[in-house]
């Protein structure tokens, strides 16, 4: 008899906030490309006698995030000292929030394969980042650790989920959707590769039917969503195997080793952990007024879920919408295209697939999209009328990017779409004749042969052929040859 | 007179500079010479910045020559080594900060410099401001200028002794549980601890953040008002600094105190108080009555709990504040170390003195899981009771009068091995600290040839009232019949 | 209240203080004595009393998000006992947790 197990996963996500200055001092927060230790002042270096001052924008960003995650924003919040001794923590305490965080009791819906899971958000709180420590062999040949204090004191928001996640896929979906949300509301770049988004997971596997106990394993060091999924899958297997052998699961912190594909215990030294939180005496508490919360709520953009629901209602395919709302500028652009007259379904699908390809090919990625949305709407209208083929529409778009000309000007210059039967028939026969291998493939039942032959027709007509007409013609010709 | 410029008060010296009787450079030289001749015996200074002082003095003279003036322009002042000073070694009298040269000035120091004051150097103290006798300096003890075998009090013992021995015109100190008032009383100078939040703490090296406050040690009340005026005010770098308006402390100083209601609480006159100290304080209160004040009995029932409350809260905060000293970024180093964790623990073990270690241990213990509620939270609740005792009392009285210390200065070494007995010498200064109230110590007599003090306590931000009462007392009392200071006979 | 040696060791470890055996033994006695004195706090009824963490009636002290300057790199590193490559050097961190 085999026991069934269930998995309980909670995620702790650290997010570096996008602010001009650090959390408690005036050092510029954009240290990413700076030389080490050049964005450092007495405050973030933890010199004797310094005092912190709260960055208002960081508080606002945290409240914005809480609102976007359906949290309550309590009237009172405060900062506390979390004491722990590590060389990358300049004061040996981190200013964080303990019992009165800025945001509590929210939820976040994530979808996997069409099923929605509601993940509770326990809290969102604000704290400061640590310095960066790298382990090197020093110039004198000795092993050493080097400290770059630039990151110390950067504003860091921590989002703690309830243990409502059950599979690695759900965890990955949570992470991806959270990243999109954070970018959407403008509070963080949320780039995992720069460490602006860091996800730790608490995971435990329990026999089905047994109440979930409080032993959990914390897994760290995943630097992509893929690693997050792999690490969790590994843990599920490891913990299940231990349970099946009757071995206990130890409460511990494990690090994900990307190259080995395993998690490893990180407890190499038995230090006592007792954070000895107490209220930060250097910072008066925050009274978060309802006016402040209302103003922040009113200024929030419509959130991805709301926009997505609207687009789906208007007929856009769910999968394409889900892709689209990962990217707020592109979504805003799409909405403008729809506003200019395009149908939601066509605009979303075409922009996600065709337009994004063309946009990504642009060299100047940081610039705003140079084509007025109305032009894209008119291109889609030309396509709907049959004045341009889908293939040709892509080429027209490339030309719009390249030249800045309007869709109609380009289409006119290229001439109309070829749909005359005789002209197309001649070309189709020529193509069939010139490609005996493709013909053989078709006979062998390889569907892709048709695509290949169509592509040849399109090449000859420079995309001006009506695709469905061509497809029908080729098929009838090939079948006739048998 | 020129050879005894160092004996002047701030306001007298300011008048002399204004009259052109002497220059700031002459005044500063006089003090540097005085330090040179007596500090070997007193031990009030850890660092004397003679060159910098003379430069600042020349600068002040130049400013005055160009028509500028100001209450502190050209006046030499000493800074407790707990204040961060740009380019000047700042150690808090601890080995762990030996050689540490900060890149920034404390806001209080910036304000003094902006007012044209001359900074003479850094005064000795109990390590990290933890102590009541100044024997806990890692470098050398400070001696009481009245009797070199006695302690000067602490932790601002260097500042108090420097003022008493005329090694500066005035000094800055810091007061967490009495560290300005208690040494001021034992050394016979005026010590003022303003309301918590009145003077910016930015650059004041933290001992217990919710209690620490910069204070001033001066030769008379007028000087305390002058210094407070220069230091008080909001600082955007200190989120706990108040935005309350700043009165003209010096201008309002000589107001009539007729009708002033003085509260006297029996809790401050109970067991443990040397009766002769109590008599001096009562005499002082009578003196105030003679110029129109009235006396009322009040009750501050939680006074006896101030000691345990303080010795939970202050060490708890200190255990976090002193965590940063680990040999990584500054201070003591250990080039031989091969493991960073071992290095940090070893440096802390070597760099901190016994009193600091004791308090770090108390604080760590009080905050640790399982004890937090029983100690830390409980102490904070009792702090509320102590604070509300004062709030109740101040409905009926304007100031509270009490002794500062239960007895005059004790012998060096007498209490070193008994921390609890040492802590007892703070019992009269702790309650006002816990409540964040402004309070002041002023000499009110001698016991066994040693000075003792009257403590006055006022409601938050009523420093002006405090100074007026002290000034009225000082004026009415006249010069104290002064025994000779030991430092002046040697 | 008496304190045993393991409690002293635990606090010393949390505080990262290397103490000699003599120091540990002396602290054990002193801490016990001091904690004993704290027991006085438990004689008061504080059930309905709210704690005072700060005495000033302040709140919402925040600053605008404006970047001011930082220190020059050498001022950051001037006091560091060891420096390498513009960074603070310490012995290797052996504990990865
Ligand atoms: Mg955190
Ligand atoms: Zn900084």
mmCIF file of N, CA, C and O and ligand atoms in Angstrom, chain A residues 12-14 82 84 94 96 125 127-128 156-158 160 200 277, ligand 1:
data_model
loop_
_atom_site.group_PDB
_atom_site.id
_atom_site.type_symbol
_atom_site.label_atom_id
_atom_site.label_comp_id
_atom_site.label_asym_id
_atom_site.label_seq_id
_atom_site.Cartn_x
_atom_site.Cartn_y
_atom_site.Cartn_z
ATOM 1 N N UNK A 12 8.388 33.432 -0.122
ATOM 2 C CA UNK A 12 8.798 34.737 0.411
ATOM 3 C C UNK A 12 9.563 35.433 -0.688
ATOM 4 O O UNK A 12 10.607 34.953 -1.115
ATOM 5 N N UNK A 13 9.028 36.541 -1.136
ATOM 6 C CA UNK A 13 9.624 37.212 -2.278
ATOM 7 C C UNK A 13 10.209 38.553 -1.845
ATOM 8 O O UNK A 13 9.491 39.396 -1.293
ATOM 9 N N UNK A 14 11.491 38.731 -2.076
ATOM 10 C CA UNK A 14 12.135 40.018 -1.793
ATOM 11 C C UNK A 14 12.211 40.817 -3.092
ATOM 12 O O UNK A 14 12.667 40.302 -4.101
ATOM 13 N N UNK A 82 15.786 43.861 13.467
ATOM 14 C CA UNK A 82 15.944 42.408 13.413
ATOM 15 C C UNK A 82 17.440 42.141 13.569
ATOM 16 O O UNK A 82 18.233 42.498 12.704
ATOM 17 N N UNK A 84 20.764 40.181 13.630
ATOM 18 C CA UNK A 84 21.541 38.990 13.288
ATOM 19 C C UNK A 84 22.925 39.406 12.829
ATOM 20 O O UNK A 84 23.124 40.518 12.343
ATOM 21 N N UNK A 94 18.966 44.509 10.918
ATOM 22 C CA UNK A 94 18.299 45.000 9.730
ATOM 23 C C UNK A 94 17.070 45.759 10.203
ATOM 24 O O UNK A 94 16.324 45.256 11.043
ATOM 25 N N UNK A 96 13.561 46.390 9.735
ATOM 26 C CA UNK A 96 12.532 45.659 9.020
ATOM 27 C C UNK A 96 11.206 45.946 9.720
ATOM 28 O O UNK A 96 11.113 46.882 10.521
ATOM 29 N N UNK A 125 5.896 43.724 3.690
ATOM 30 C CA UNK A 125 6.571 44.694 4.560
ATOM 31 C C UNK A 125 7.812 45.267 3.905
ATOM 32 O O UNK A 125 8.252 44.817 2.854
ATOM 33 N N UNK A 127 11.817 46.777 4.230
ATOM 34 C CA UNK A 127 13.062 46.645 4.985
ATOM 35 C C UNK A 127 14.217 47.162 4.139
ATOM 36 O O UNK A 127 14.001 47.792 3.106
ATOM 37 N N UNK A 128 15.429 46.924 4.591
ATOM 38 C CA UNK A 128 16.596 47.400 3.849
ATOM 39 C C UNK A 128 17.432 46.215 3.390
ATOM 40 O O UNK A 128 17.495 45.191 4.061
ATOM 41 N N UNK A 156 13.947 47.413 0.182
ATOM 42 C CA UNK A 156 13.597 46.033 -0.127
ATOM 43 C C UNK A 156 12.209 45.771 0.444
ATOM 44 O O UNK A 156 11.936 46.090 1.588
ATOM 45 N N UNK A 157 11.362 45.197 -0.393
ATOM 46 C CA UNK A 157 10.003 44.876 0.046
ATOM 47 C C UNK A 157 9.917 43.360 0.113
ATOM 48 O O UNK A 157 10.460 42.675 -0.743
ATOM 49 N N UNK A 158 9.277 42.865 1.153
ATOM 50 C CA UNK A 158 9.131 41.412 1.248
ATOM 51 C C UNK A 158 7.657 41.045 1.185
ATOM 52 O O UNK A 158 6.848 41.553 1.960
ATOM 53 N N UNK A 160 5.110 38.008 1.589
ATOM 54 C CA UNK A 160 5.044 36.666 2.167
ATOM 55 C C UNK A 160 3.699 36.044 1.815
ATOM 56 O O UNK A 160 2.653 36.612 2.122
ATOM 57 N N UNK A 200 12.362 32.962 -2.149
ATOM 58 C CA UNK A 200 12.691 31.824 -1.289
ATOM 59 C C UNK A 200 11.410 31.028 -1.100
ATOM 60 O O UNK A 200 10.321 31.596 -1.066
ATOM 61 N N UNK A 277 13.777 40.785 17.786
ATOM 62 C CA UNK A 277 13.105 41.978 17.252
ATOM 63 C C UNK A 277 12.724 42.921 18.388
ATOM 64 O O UNK A 277 12.274 42.483 19.434
HETATM 65 MG MG1 LIG D 1 13.294 39.853 4.859
#
